[in-house]
Short mmCIF file of C-alpha atoms and ligand atoms in Angstrom, two decimals:
data_model
loop_
_atom_site.label_atom_id
_atom_site.label_comp_id
_atom_site.label_asym_id
_atom_site.label_seq_id
_atom_site.Cartn_x
_atom_site.Cartn_y
_atom_site.Cartn_z
CA MET T 511 44.35 76.04 27.46
CA SER T 512 47.02 75.57 23.99
CA GLU T 513 49.10 78.43 22.89
CA ILE T 514 47.18 79.69 19.82
CA PHE T 515 44.14 79.83 22.38
CA ALA T 516 45.80 81.96 24.97
CA THR T 517 43.50 83.26 27.23
CA THR T 518 44.79 87.04 27.88
CA GLY T 519 44.81 89.74 25.23
CA THR T 520 43.33 92.22 23.47
CA ILE T 521 41.96 90.28 19.35
CA ALA T 522 40.48 91.78 16.90
CA ALA T 523 39.70 90.76 13.55
CA ILE T 524 37.20 90.97 10.66
CA ALA T 525 33.73 89.61 11.49
CA THR T 526 32.74 90.62 7.59
CA ALA T 527 33.35 88.18 4.23
CA ILE T 528 36.07 89.15 2.80
CA VAL T 529 34.90 88.58 -1.16
CA PRO T 530 35.38 89.68 -4.67
CA GLN T 531 31.54 90.58 -4.53
CA GLN T 532 31.92 93.93 -1.38
CA GLY T 533 28.90 93.79 0.64
CA SER T 534 28.66 97.03 1.72
CA VAL T 535 29.09 97.36 5.35
CA GLY T 536 32.67 95.93 7.29
CA ILE T 537 32.83 94.83 10.35
CA VAL T 538 36.31 94.76 12.40
CA ARG T 539 35.98 93.23 15.81
CA VAL T 540 37.54 93.52 18.88
CA SER T 541 37.28 91.80 22.93
CA GLY T 542 38.77 92.11 25.58
CA SER T 543 40.63 94.54 28.03
CA GLU T 544 42.72 96.86 25.32
CA ALA T 545 39.19 97.29 23.53
CA ILE T 546 37.79 99.94 24.62
CA PRO T 547 40.87 102.59 24.98
CA ILE T 548 41.69 101.30 21.05
CA ALA T 549 38.03 103.31 20.64
CA LYS T 550 38.69 106.51 22.16
CA THR T 551 42.50 105.90 20.20
CA LEU T 552 41.02 105.60 16.39
CA PHE T 553 37.42 106.31 16.77
CA HIS T 554 36.41 110.47 17.06
CA ALA T 555 32.71 111.50 17.47
CA PRO T 556 31.59 114.50 16.82
CA GLY T 557 29.47 116.33 18.57
CA ARG T 558 27.95 115.70 21.76
CA GLN T 559 27.84 112.22 21.49
CA VAL T 560 27.77 109.64 25.00
CA TRP T 561 30.45 106.90 24.78
CA GLU T 562 27.60 103.79 26.65
CA SER T 563 27.60 100.26 26.15
CA HIS T 564 25.35 98.75 23.60
CA ARG T 565 25.13 102.52 21.66
CA ILE T 566 26.41 103.52 18.23
CA LEU T 567 28.50 106.55 17.73
CA TYR T 568 28.76 108.35 14.91
CA GLY T 569 31.67 109.30 13.77
CA TYR T 570 36.05 109.10 11.80
CA ILE T 571 38.07 106.70 12.18
CA ARG T 572 42.55 108.54 12.41
CA HIS T 573 45.32 107.29 12.24
CA PRO T 574 46.34 108.12 16.12
CA GLN T 575 49.09 109.48 14.70
CA THR T 576 49.23 111.18 11.14
CA ARG T 577 45.38 111.91 11.91
CA GLN T 578 45.17 110.31 8.41
CA LEU T 579 41.39 109.90 7.34
CA VAL T 580 40.81 105.54 6.90
CA ASP T 581 36.68 105.89 6.76
CA GLU T 582 33.65 107.44 7.98
CA ALA T 583 31.65 104.96 10.19
CA LEU T 584 29.98 103.54 12.93
CA LEU T 585 31.11 102.42 16.69
CA LEU T 586 29.46 99.83 18.73
CA ILE T 587 30.08 100.18 22.53
CA MET T 588 29.62 96.40 24.14
CA GLN T 589 30.45 96.39 27.75
CA ALA T 590 31.61 93.33 29.98
CA PRO T 591 30.32 91.34 30.46
CA ARG T 592 27.12 91.90 28.68
CA SER T 593 27.85 91.23 25.50
CA TYR T 594 29.55 87.94 22.83
CA THR T 595 32.48 87.09 24.94
CA ARG T 596 31.32 88.08 28.56
CA GLU T 597 34.41 90.96 28.47
CA ASP T 598 34.57 94.24 26.63
CA VAL T 599 33.49 94.31 23.02
CA VAL T 600 33.58 97.78 20.29
CA GLU T 601 32.85 97.10 16.58
CA PHE T 602 33.87 99.29 13.68
CA HIS T 603 31.30 99.66 11.10
CA CYS T 604 33.09 100.32 7.77
CA HIS T 605 32.72 100.57 4.95
CA GLY T 606 32.50 97.65 2.84
CA GLY T 607 35.01 96.58 0.78
CA ILE T 608 38.64 95.26 1.63
CA MET T 609 40.58 97.92 2.25
CA ALA T 610 38.46 100.36 5.07
CA VAL T 611 38.25 97.37 7.19
CA GLN T 612 41.72 96.23 6.25
CA GLN T 613 42.97 99.54 6.94
CA VAL T 614 40.98 99.38 10.66
CA LEU T 615 42.18 95.92 11.62
CA GLN T 616 45.60 96.95 11.26
CA LEU T 617 45.16 100.20 13.72
CA CYS T 618 43.40 98.04 16.19
CA LEU T 619 46.71 95.43 15.96
CA GLU T 620 48.94 98.91 16.20
CA ASN T 621 47.93 99.76 19.21
CA GLY T 622 46.71 97.93 21.76
CA ALA T 623 45.22 93.42 20.18
CA ARG T 624 46.80 90.35 18.83
CA LEU T 625 44.95 89.62 15.45
CA ALA T 626 41.99 86.18 16.18
CA GLN T 627 42.44 83.31 15.93
CA PRO T 628 39.48 81.07 13.65
CA GLY T 629 36.29 80.63 16.59
CA GLU T 630 38.49 82.91 19.28
CA PHE T 631 35.03 84.83 20.00
CA THR T 632 33.19 82.31 20.50
CA LEU T 633 36.00 80.40 22.39
CA ARG T 634 35.65 83.41 24.68
CA ALA T 635 32.25 83.06 24.81
CA PHE T 636 32.12 79.38 25.86
CA LEU T 637 34.54 79.80 28.51
CA ASN T 638 33.18 82.62 29.78
CA GLY T 639 30.15 81.05 29.98
CA ARG T 640 27.55 82.54 28.50
CA LEU T 641 27.42 78.85 26.08
CA ASP T 642 27.83 75.87 26.50
CA LEU T 643 29.97 73.30 23.76
CA THR T 644 27.00 72.51 21.00
CA GLN T 645 25.32 76.35 21.84
CA ALA T 646 29.49 77.25 20.57
CA GLU T 647 29.14 74.33 17.43
CA SER T 648 25.15 75.08 16.52
CA ILE T 649 27.04 78.23 15.95
CA ALA T 650 29.50 76.99 13.30
CA ASP T 651 26.74 75.24 11.75
CA LEU T 652 24.66 78.16 11.66
CA VAL T 653 27.81 80.20 9.79
CA GLY T 654 28.15 76.98 8.21
CA ALA T 655 24.48 76.00 6.76
CA ARG T 656 23.72 75.71 3.16
CA SER T 657 19.67 75.56 3.15
CA PRO T 658 17.17 76.62 5.65
CA GLN T 659 15.99 73.49 7.73
CA ALA T 660 20.20 73.20 8.14
CA ALA T 661 19.83 76.49 9.61
CA GLN T 662 16.63 75.99 11.99
CA THR T 663 18.51 73.47 13.22
CA ALA T 664 21.60 74.98 13.18
CA LEU T 665 19.27 77.80 15.93
CA ALA T 666 17.51 74.91 17.57
CA GLY T 667 20.90 73.86 19.59
CA LEU T 668 22.05 78.47 19.73
CA GLN T 669 19.01 78.31 22.13
CA GLY T 670 20.25 75.19 23.71
CA LYS T 671 17.52 72.43 22.41
CA LEU T 672 20.20 69.56 22.34
CA ALA T 673 22.15 70.91 25.93
CA GLN T 674 18.96 70.72 28.10
CA PRO T 675 18.03 66.72 27.95
CA ILE T 676 21.90 65.84 27.76
CA ARG T 677 22.35 67.69 30.83
CA GLN T 678 19.21 66.16 32.83
CA LEU T 679 20.40 62.97 31.01
CA ARG T 680 23.42 63.48 33.02
CA THR T 681 21.98 65.41 36.65
CA GLN T 682 19.72 61.22 36.59
CA CYS T 683 23.51 59.72 36.91
CA LEU T 684 24.28 61.19 39.15
CA ASP T 685 21.56 61.40 40.99
CA ILE T 686 21.98 57.44 40.66
CA LEU T 687 25.28 58.02 41.08
CA ALA T 688 24.88 59.57 44.53
CA GLU T 689 22.35 57.10 45.57
CA ILE T 690 24.99 54.24 46.05
CA GLU T 691 27.71 56.23 46.67
CA ALA T 692 25.62 57.02 50.62
CA ARG T 693 25.09 52.95 50.08
CA ILE T 694 29.04 52.35 49.55
CA ASP T 695 29.65 56.12 52.76
CA PHE T 696 26.22 54.45 55.47
CA GLU T 697 25.63 51.15 54.46
CA GLU T 698 24.48 50.18 57.70
CA ASP T 699 22.26 53.30 58.55
CA LEU T 700 20.28 53.50 55.03
CA PRO T 701 17.59 50.98 53.26
CA PRO T 702 19.60 48.63 51.06
CA LEU T 703 19.19 49.59 47.43
CA ASP T 704 17.11 48.40 45.09
CA ASP T 705 17.51 46.63 41.74
CA LYS T 706 15.45 46.92 39.80
CA THR T 707 15.03 50.48 39.47
CA ILE T 708 18.40 51.12 39.15
CA ILE T 709 18.49 49.01 36.09
CA SER T 710 14.99 50.57 35.16
CA GLU T 711 16.28 54.13 34.83
CA VAL T 712 19.92 53.27 34.16
CA GLU T 713 17.58 51.73 31.04
CA LYS T 714 15.63 54.82 30.55
CA ILE T 715 18.54 57.38 30.28
CA SER T 716 20.36 54.87 27.00
CA ALA T 717 17.15 54.42 25.46
CA GLU T 718 16.89 58.87 25.35
CA ILE T 719 21.02 58.47 24.26
CA ALA T 720 19.62 55.78 22.02
CA LYS T 721 16.55 58.51 20.70
CA LEU T 722 19.14 61.11 20.51
CA LEU T 723 21.04 59.60 18.16
CA ALA T 724 19.09 58.77 16.37
CA THR T 725 19.23 62.33 14.86
CA ALA T 726 23.11 61.75 13.97
CA GLU T 727 23.27 60.30 10.55
CA GLN T 728 20.57 63.65 9.03
CA GLY T 729 22.33 66.14 11.43
CA GLU T 730 24.93 64.95 9.25
CA LEU T 731 23.01 65.61 6.00
CA LEU T 732 22.36 68.94 7.24
CA ARG T 733 25.46 69.56 8.32
CA THR T 734 28.15 67.96 4.99
CA GLY T 735 24.16 67.73 2.13
CA LEU T 736 25.30 65.61 -0.72
CA LYS T 737 27.80 64.99 -3.97
CA VAL T 738 24.89 63.71 -6.27
CA ALA T 739 27.50 63.04 -10.31
CA ILE T 740 25.24 63.09 -13.35
CA VAL T 741 27.47 60.87 -15.35
CA GLY T 742 26.93 58.92 -18.35
CA ARG T 743 27.39 58.97 -22.21
CA PRO T 744 27.71 61.86 -24.75
CA ASN T 745 24.42 63.70 -25.71
CA VAL T 746 22.93 62.34 -23.33
CA GLY T 747 21.37 65.71 -21.67
CA LYS T 748 23.39 65.57 -18.61
CA SER T 749 23.75 69.22 -18.67
CA SER T 750 19.96 69.90 -19.21
CA LEU T 751 19.47 67.92 -16.67
CA LEU T 752 21.42 69.86 -15.02
CA ASN T 753 20.16 73.40 -15.42
CA ALA T 754 16.33 72.33 -15.56
CA TRP T 755 17.47 71.26 -12.28
CA SER T 756 18.96 74.00 -11.03
CA ARG T 757 16.83 76.32 -13.70
CA SER T 758 19.70 78.11 -15.06
CA ASP T 759 21.89 78.57 -17.97
CA ARG T 760 25.09 76.82 -16.23
CA ALA T 761 26.20 74.41 -18.15
CA ILE T 762 26.15 74.57 -22.31
CA VAL T 763 24.15 72.43 -23.82
CA THR T 764 24.54 71.60 -27.67
CA ASP T 765 24.13 69.31 -30.17
CA LEU T 766 27.67 68.13 -30.42
CA PRO T 767 28.04 65.06 -27.42
CA GLY T 768 31.33 66.28 -26.49
CA THR T 769 29.62 69.56 -25.35
CA THR T 770 30.74 69.57 -21.69
CA ARG T 771 34.71 68.93 -21.34
CA ASP T 772 34.41 69.74 -17.05
CA VAL T 773 32.77 69.16 -14.09
CA VAL T 774 30.79 71.65 -13.88
CA GLU T 775 29.14 72.71 -10.16
CA SER T 776 25.58 73.24 -9.39
CA GLN T 777 23.95 74.11 -4.62
CA LEU T 778 20.09 73.20 -5.30
CA VAL T 779 17.90 72.09 -1.58
CA VAL T 780 16.40 68.92 -1.36
CA GLY T 781 13.58 68.41 1.20
CA GLY T 782 16.08 70.90 3.24
CA ILE T 783 19.47 69.01 2.18
CA PRO T 784 22.20 71.05 0.26
CA VAL T 785 22.75 69.03 -2.21
CA GLN T 786 25.89 69.44 -4.52
CA VAL T 787 24.75 68.23 -8.58
CA LEU T 788 28.28 67.79 -11.15
CA ASP T 789 27.90 67.80 -13.78
CA THR T 790 30.37 66.22 -15.71
CA ALA T 791 31.78 65.57 -19.43
CA GLY T 792 30.62 62.74 -21.38
CA ILE T 793 32.17 59.34 -20.83
CA ARG T 794 33.37 57.37 -24.26
CA ALA T 795 37.12 56.95 -25.35
CA THR T 796 38.47 59.53 -27.65
CA GLU T 797 41.96 60.74 -29.03
CA ASP T 798 41.00 65.08 -28.00
CA GLN T 799 43.95 65.28 -25.04
CA VAL T 800 41.46 67.81 -23.69
CA GLU T 801 38.11 65.71 -23.74
CA LYS T 802 40.63 62.37 -22.03
CA ILE T 803 41.45 64.90 -18.63
CA GLY T 804 37.58 66.03 -19.08
CA VAL T 805 36.67 61.92 -18.78
CA GLU T 806 39.07 61.63 -16.37
CA ARG T 807 37.51 63.92 -13.87
CA SER T 808 33.74 62.10 -14.74
CA ARG T 809 34.89 59.03 -13.40
CA SER T 810 36.38 60.78 -10.31
CA ALA T 811 33.70 62.20 -10.30
CA ALA T 812 31.76 59.28 -9.43
CA GLN T 813 33.12 57.83 -7.43
CA ALA T 814 33.41 60.67 -5.01
CA ALA T 815 30.12 61.59 -4.97
CA ASP T 816 27.62 59.94 -2.72
CA LEU T 817 24.79 58.31 -5.11
CA VAL T 818 25.35 58.90 -8.71
CA LEU T 819 23.02 59.90 -11.64
CA LEU T 820 23.49 57.02 -14.39
CA THR T 821 22.47 58.92 -17.15
CA ILE T 822 20.67 57.16 -21.05
CA ASP T 823 19.06 58.11 -23.77
CA ALA T 824 15.25 56.61 -24.13
CA SER T 825 15.43 57.22 -27.29
CA ALA T 826 18.97 54.74 -27.58
CA GLY T 827 17.94 52.61 -25.90
CA TRP T 828 20.26 50.28 -23.46
CA THR T 829 23.39 51.01 -25.28
CA THR T 830 27.29 49.15 -24.99
CA ASP T 831 29.01 52.12 -23.89
CA ASP T 832 26.18 52.68 -20.71
CA GLN T 833 26.53 49.39 -19.96
CA GLU T 834 30.00 49.35 -19.10
CA ILE T 835 29.96 52.82 -17.07
CA TYR T 836 27.64 51.16 -15.37
CA ALA T 837 30.02 47.93 -15.22
CA GLN T 838 32.12 51.71 -13.51
CA VAL T 839 30.21 52.83 -10.93
CA LYS T 840 27.76 50.50 -9.79
CA HIS T 841 29.41 49.99 -6.43
CA ARG T 842 27.39 53.54 -5.53
CA PRO T 843 24.33 54.02 -4.51
CA LEU T 844 23.63 55.09 -7.82
CA ILE T 845 19.70 55.82 -9.33
CA LEU T 846 18.82 55.05 -13.10
CA VAL T 847 17.99 59.04 -15.03
CA ILE T 848 16.01 57.50 -18.22
CA ASN T 849 15.76 60.67 -20.13
CA LYS T 850 14.11 62.15 -23.70
CA ILE T 851 11.57 60.35 -22.54
CA ASP T 852 9.38 62.04 -25.32
CA LEU T 853 11.78 60.81 -28.42
CA ALA T 854 10.82 56.97 -26.99
CA ALA T 855 8.96 54.90 -24.69
CA ALA T 856 10.78 54.17 -21.72
CA GLU T 857 9.51 50.66 -21.36
CA THR T 858 11.73 49.78 -24.69
CA VAL T 859 15.36 50.31 -23.37
CA GLN T 860 16.12 46.71 -21.66
CA TYR T 861 18.18 47.71 -18.71
CA PRO T 862 20.02 45.24 -16.19
CA ARG T 863 16.90 44.42 -13.37
CA GLU T 864 18.99 44.45 -10.37
CA ILE T 865 18.61 48.70 -10.53
CA SER T 866 16.16 48.94 -8.13
CA GLN T 867 16.53 53.05 -8.88
CA VAL T 868 14.51 54.64 -11.66
CA VAL T 869 13.42 57.50 -12.85
CA LYS T 870 11.94 58.77 -16.59
CA THR T 871 12.47 62.13 -17.53
CA ALA T 872 12.24 64.10 -20.68
CA VAL T 873 14.87 67.51 -19.50
CA VAL T 874 14.29 69.90 -21.94
CA GLN T 875 10.07 70.19 -21.72
CA ASN T 876 11.31 69.75 -17.14
CA GLN T 877 9.60 66.49 -17.24
CA GLY T 878 10.66 63.99 -13.90
CA ILE T 879 12.64 66.69 -12.55
CA ALA T 880 9.69 66.01 -9.24
CA ALA T 881 10.11 62.44 -9.50
CA LEU T 882 13.71 62.36 -9.36
CA GLU T 883 14.08 64.23 -6.20
CA ALA T 884 11.95 62.28 -4.27
CA ALA T 885 14.73 59.35 -6.09
CA ILE T 886 16.99 60.78 -4.33
CA LEU T 887 15.54 61.29 -0.29
CA GLU T 888 14.14 57.92 -0.84
CA GLN T 889 17.12 57.02 -1.34
CA VAL T 890 19.12 58.81 1.34
CA GLN T 891 16.03 57.48 3.22
CA ALA T 892 15.70 61.26 4.54
CA GLY T 893 12.54 62.33 3.13
CA LYS T 894 11.51 62.85 6.74
CA ILE T 895 13.84 65.93 7.25
CA GLN T 896 11.57 67.55 4.44
CA ALA T 897 9.12 68.66 7.54
CA ALA T 898 10.42 71.50 9.01
CA ASP T 899 10.31 70.17 12.50
CA MET T 900 13.73 68.77 12.39
CA ASP T 901 14.90 70.64 15.45
CA LEU T 902 17.88 68.39 17.03
CA ALA T 903 19.97 67.28 15.57
CA ILE T 904 23.39 65.66 17.04
CA ASN T 905 26.64 65.99 14.80
CA GLN T 906 29.73 63.20 15.17
CA ARG T 907 32.12 64.12 17.97
CA GLN T 908 28.12 63.94 19.74
CA ALA T 909 27.78 60.72 18.80
CA ALA T 910 30.62 59.19 19.59
CA ALA T 911 30.85 60.58 23.15
CA LEU T 912 26.77 59.94 22.92
CA VAL T 913 28.12 55.90 22.19
CA LYS T 914 30.62 55.81 25.08
CA ALA T 915 27.44 57.22 27.90
CA LYS T 916 25.32 54.39 26.11
CA THR T 917 28.15 51.83 26.18
CA SER T 918 29.46 52.69 29.92
CA LEU T 919 25.43 52.18 31.14
CA GLU T 920 24.71 48.99 29.58
CA GLN T 921 28.59 47.93 31.26
CA VAL T 922 25.90 49.07 34.53
CA GLN T 923 23.49 47.13 34.08
CA THR T 924 26.17 43.64 33.46
CA THR T 925 27.83 44.82 37.64
CA ILE T 926 24.58 44.82 38.72
CA ALA T 927 23.01 41.73 37.01
CA GLN T 928 26.56 39.77 38.30
CA GLN T 929 25.86 41.46 41.60
CA LEU T 930 29.10 42.51 41.93
CA PRO T 931 30.23 45.36 43.86
CA LEU T 932 29.48 48.66 44.65
CA ASP T 933 32.00 50.29 43.79
CA PHE T 934 32.10 48.70 40.32
CA TRP T 935 28.78 50.29 40.12
CA THR T 936 30.68 53.66 40.04
CA ILE T 937 33.02 53.16 38.14
CA ASP T 938 30.81 52.83 34.74
CA LEU T 939 28.34 54.95 36.08
CA ARG T 940 30.72 57.85 36.32
CA GLY T 941 32.25 56.93 32.64
CA ALA T 942 29.28 58.32 31.10
CA ILE T 943 28.79 61.30 33.18
CA HIS T 944 32.18 61.84 32.15
CA ALA T 945 31.19 61.42 28.40
CA LEU T 946 27.86 63.34 28.31
CA GLY T 947 29.73 66.00 29.96
CA GLU T 948 31.89 65.80 27.00
CA ILE T 949 28.82 66.34 24.80
CA THR T 950 28.25 70.59 26.55
CA GLY T 951 32.43 71.14 27.46
CA GLU T 952 31.21 70.75 31.65
CA GLU T 953 34.59 68.27 31.34
CA VAL T 954 37.00 68.88 27.99
CA THR T 955 39.66 68.16 27.10
CA GLU T 956 41.97 71.31 25.63
CA SER T 957 42.78 68.51 21.98
CA VAL T 958 39.28 69.64 21.76
CA LEU T 959 38.31 72.29 22.04
CA ASP T 960 41.23 73.16 19.48
CA ARG T 961 39.61 70.76 17.01
CA ILE T 962 36.25 72.20 17.80
CA PHE T 963 37.38 75.87 17.33
CA SER T 964 39.80 75.99 15.18
CA ARG T 965 37.03 74.78 12.39
CA PHE T 966 34.90 78.35 12.58
CA CYS T 967 35.79 80.86 10.45
CA ILE T 968 38.01 83.99 11.13
CA GLY T 969 36.73 86.79 12.92
CA LYS T 970 34.07 84.33 14.85
N1 LIG D 2500 27.23 93.28 14.59
C1 LIG D 2500 26.77 92.44 15.11
N2 LIG D 2500 26.25 91.61 14.88
C2 LIG D 2500 26.39 90.21 15.29
C3 LIG D 2500 26.14 89.59 16.44
C4 LIG D 2500 27.65 90.53 16.35
O1 LIG D 2500 28.01 90.46 17.11
N3 LIG D 2500 27.69 92.05 16.07
N4 LIG D 2500 26.21 88.26 15.78
C5 LIG D 2500 27.39 87.62 17.05
O2 LIG D 2500 27.84 86.67 16.67
C6 LIG D 2500 25.05 87.56 16.19
C7 LIG D 2500 24.50 87.75 17.83
N5 LIG D 2500 24.09 87.59 18.80
C8 LIG D 2500 24.80 88.07 19.56
C9 LIG D 2500 24.36 87.70 20.85
C10 LIG D 2500 24.90 87.56 22.72
C11 LIG D 2500 25.72 89.31 22.60
C12 LIG D 2500 25.47 89.96 23.76
O3 LIG D 2500 26.14 91.38 23.81
N6 LIG D 2500 24.85 89.24 24.87
C13 LIG D 2500 24.78 89.45 26.45
C14 LIG D 2500 24.15 90.81 26.28
C15 LIG D 2500 22.98 90.91 26.08
C16 LIG D 2500 21.91 91.59 27.68
O4 LIG D 2500 22.44 92.71 26.92
O5 LIG D 2500 20.75 91.61 27.66
C17 LIG D 2500 25.21 88.17 26.56
O6 LIG D 2500 24.52 87.74 26.77
O7 LIG D 2500 25.89 88.55 27.76
C18 LIG D 2500 25.76 90.36 20.91
C19 LIG D 2500 24.91 89.37 19.78
C20 LIG D 2500 24.58 88.18 14.92
N7 LIG D 2500 24.81 89.28 14.30
N1 LIG D 2501 13.97 66.08 -26.63
C1 LIG D 2501 15.43 65.90 -25.85
N2 LIG D 2501 16.13 65.96 -26.30
C2 LIG D 2501 16.40 66.34 -25.35
C3 LIG D 2501 16.15 66.24 -24.28
N3 LIG D 2501 17.60 66.51 -23.47
C4 LIG D 2501 18.45 67.03 -23.85
N4 LIG D 2501 18.44 66.49 -25.00
C5 LIG D 2501 19.25 67.06 -25.69
O1 LIG D 2501 20.06 66.53 -25.80
C6 LIG D 2501 21.92 67.23 -26.48
C7 LIG D 2501 22.76 67.14 -25.94
O2 LIG D 2501 22.09 67.65 -24.31
P1 LIG D 2501 23.73 68.20 -23.24
O3 LIG D 2501 22.59 68.15 -22.30
O4 LIG D 2501 24.13 69.01 -23.91
O5 LIG D 2501 23.67 66.23 -23.19
P2 LIG D 2501 25.40 65.81 -22.01
O6 LIG D 2501 24.67 64.63 -21.44
O7 LIG D 2501 25.18 67.32 -21.28
O8 LIG D 2501 26.68 65.76 -23.16
P3 LIG D 2501 28.09 66.19 -23.45
O9 LIG D 2501 28.67 67.55 -21.88
O10 LIG D 2501 28.93 66.88 -24.40
O11 LIG D 2501 28.33 64.72 -22.82
C8 LIG D 2501 20.40 69.16 -26.61
O12 LIG D 2501 20.32 69.34 -27.95
C9 LIG D 2501 19.23 68.77 -25.22
O13 LIG D 2501 19.05 69.50 -25.76
C10 LIG D 2501 15.44 65.40 -23.61
O14 LIG D 2501 14.69 64.73 -22.36
N5 LIG D 2501 14.53 65.11 -25.10
MG1 LIG D 2502 27.22 68.39 -21.03
#
């Protein structure tokens, strides 16, 4: 293993969030052979409480030398191998905020533990065989989930829903490999290989891989979500749209053009997809220094977004300013939002015909929001995600490995068709087996592990 992931030693970290809005309880987690000795040094349980695995003790955390009281707390002991990491684990359940947990962590570090790297607890769980790689990745997805559906999919992965089919496909490849190798080693004693059967088996495996690959796009949507930028002239109702959509007063709305000066963000969920909506400053030529910067930010928000909602005012029609803004964003995925249809019929607006997706709204009356969401789902072709039955979705790393496996299997088919010697069949088959093994972690390099686990948060 690499330096940053030395697999020995006792590690400690704050397992709960350290944020301004402090939680009421904070947890310091310790894993390794020194975990229980550290707990015995720092924790004092009054009365006749038993120091047993999977028990909670009540008591006080004291500085071992000065005896100074650090917190009134609960202690959870989980003895190896019945723990998250399969090592001895103890958890100090302290008062929330940052002072108690930071002081307790400091005491752990002074008494035999070192600070854990991001993902290091879960890495140990993987290295000790409690989780496979897809399950470990699912834990990161679960912690990062921004919609209930994303969390549901991650939980399914944690239950092994992804690992199971991958393992099964790998076993099938191994069985075929064994058949071929037997022919290479004991050619005379066995009935000849049936090429057709092997080709059809390989085809079936390829088809299963294709099915899994088809979930990658939705998986990506669930994990990273969509960034949607509302852009348009001043005063068309962009901020009003954000407020109506998020059912909040997040953005300032006035009847003065040039109200919004900076990008305002709101997090929503549309059909199970986490959506980050950006309300931007109205785009216009201006001499105002502050507004100028705001307009520049609107332009970059539009370029960085996955989807642009070009918003116009129905009562003003399609203006030359609208045309100018459109020219800047037309190469992006785009929906035209014709707002203020309570003031003028949308049909009177002469917008460019090449715009295929148009939604009519009167956001001050909460009209058209559902149609807008439907248009967005149509745009990302993910309407089906809404059914919360997305019980499986692969990530980019897994997709890359599946593509490798599929390519190798196609190569096997070609090799058989060309009637090349059996040795050639096995080379490509081994390639597929290796790629599938990379997904679950049977065959994995250090750098892949580094990449996966360093994305975790500290304490996980
Ligand atoms: N306080 C606390 N809450 C937590 C966690 C934790 O570590 N601490 N978790 C952590 O992220 C999650 C729960 N996940 C866990 C998964 C496995 C084991 C565990 O000890 N598994 C052992 C033994 C199970 C048993 O006793 O049968 C095992 O699988 O070998 C613990 C927590 C969420 N909540
Ligand atoms: N009648 C009507 N008025 C609306 C509608 N949407 C917004 N408005 C009004 O239009 C004015 C401007 O709304 P904002 O949401 O501040 O417009 P904006 O596009 O964010 O403007 P800037 O931030 O200046 O770029 C406000 O007085 C809103 O109440 C609508 O659907 N119908
Ligand atoms: Mg605004």
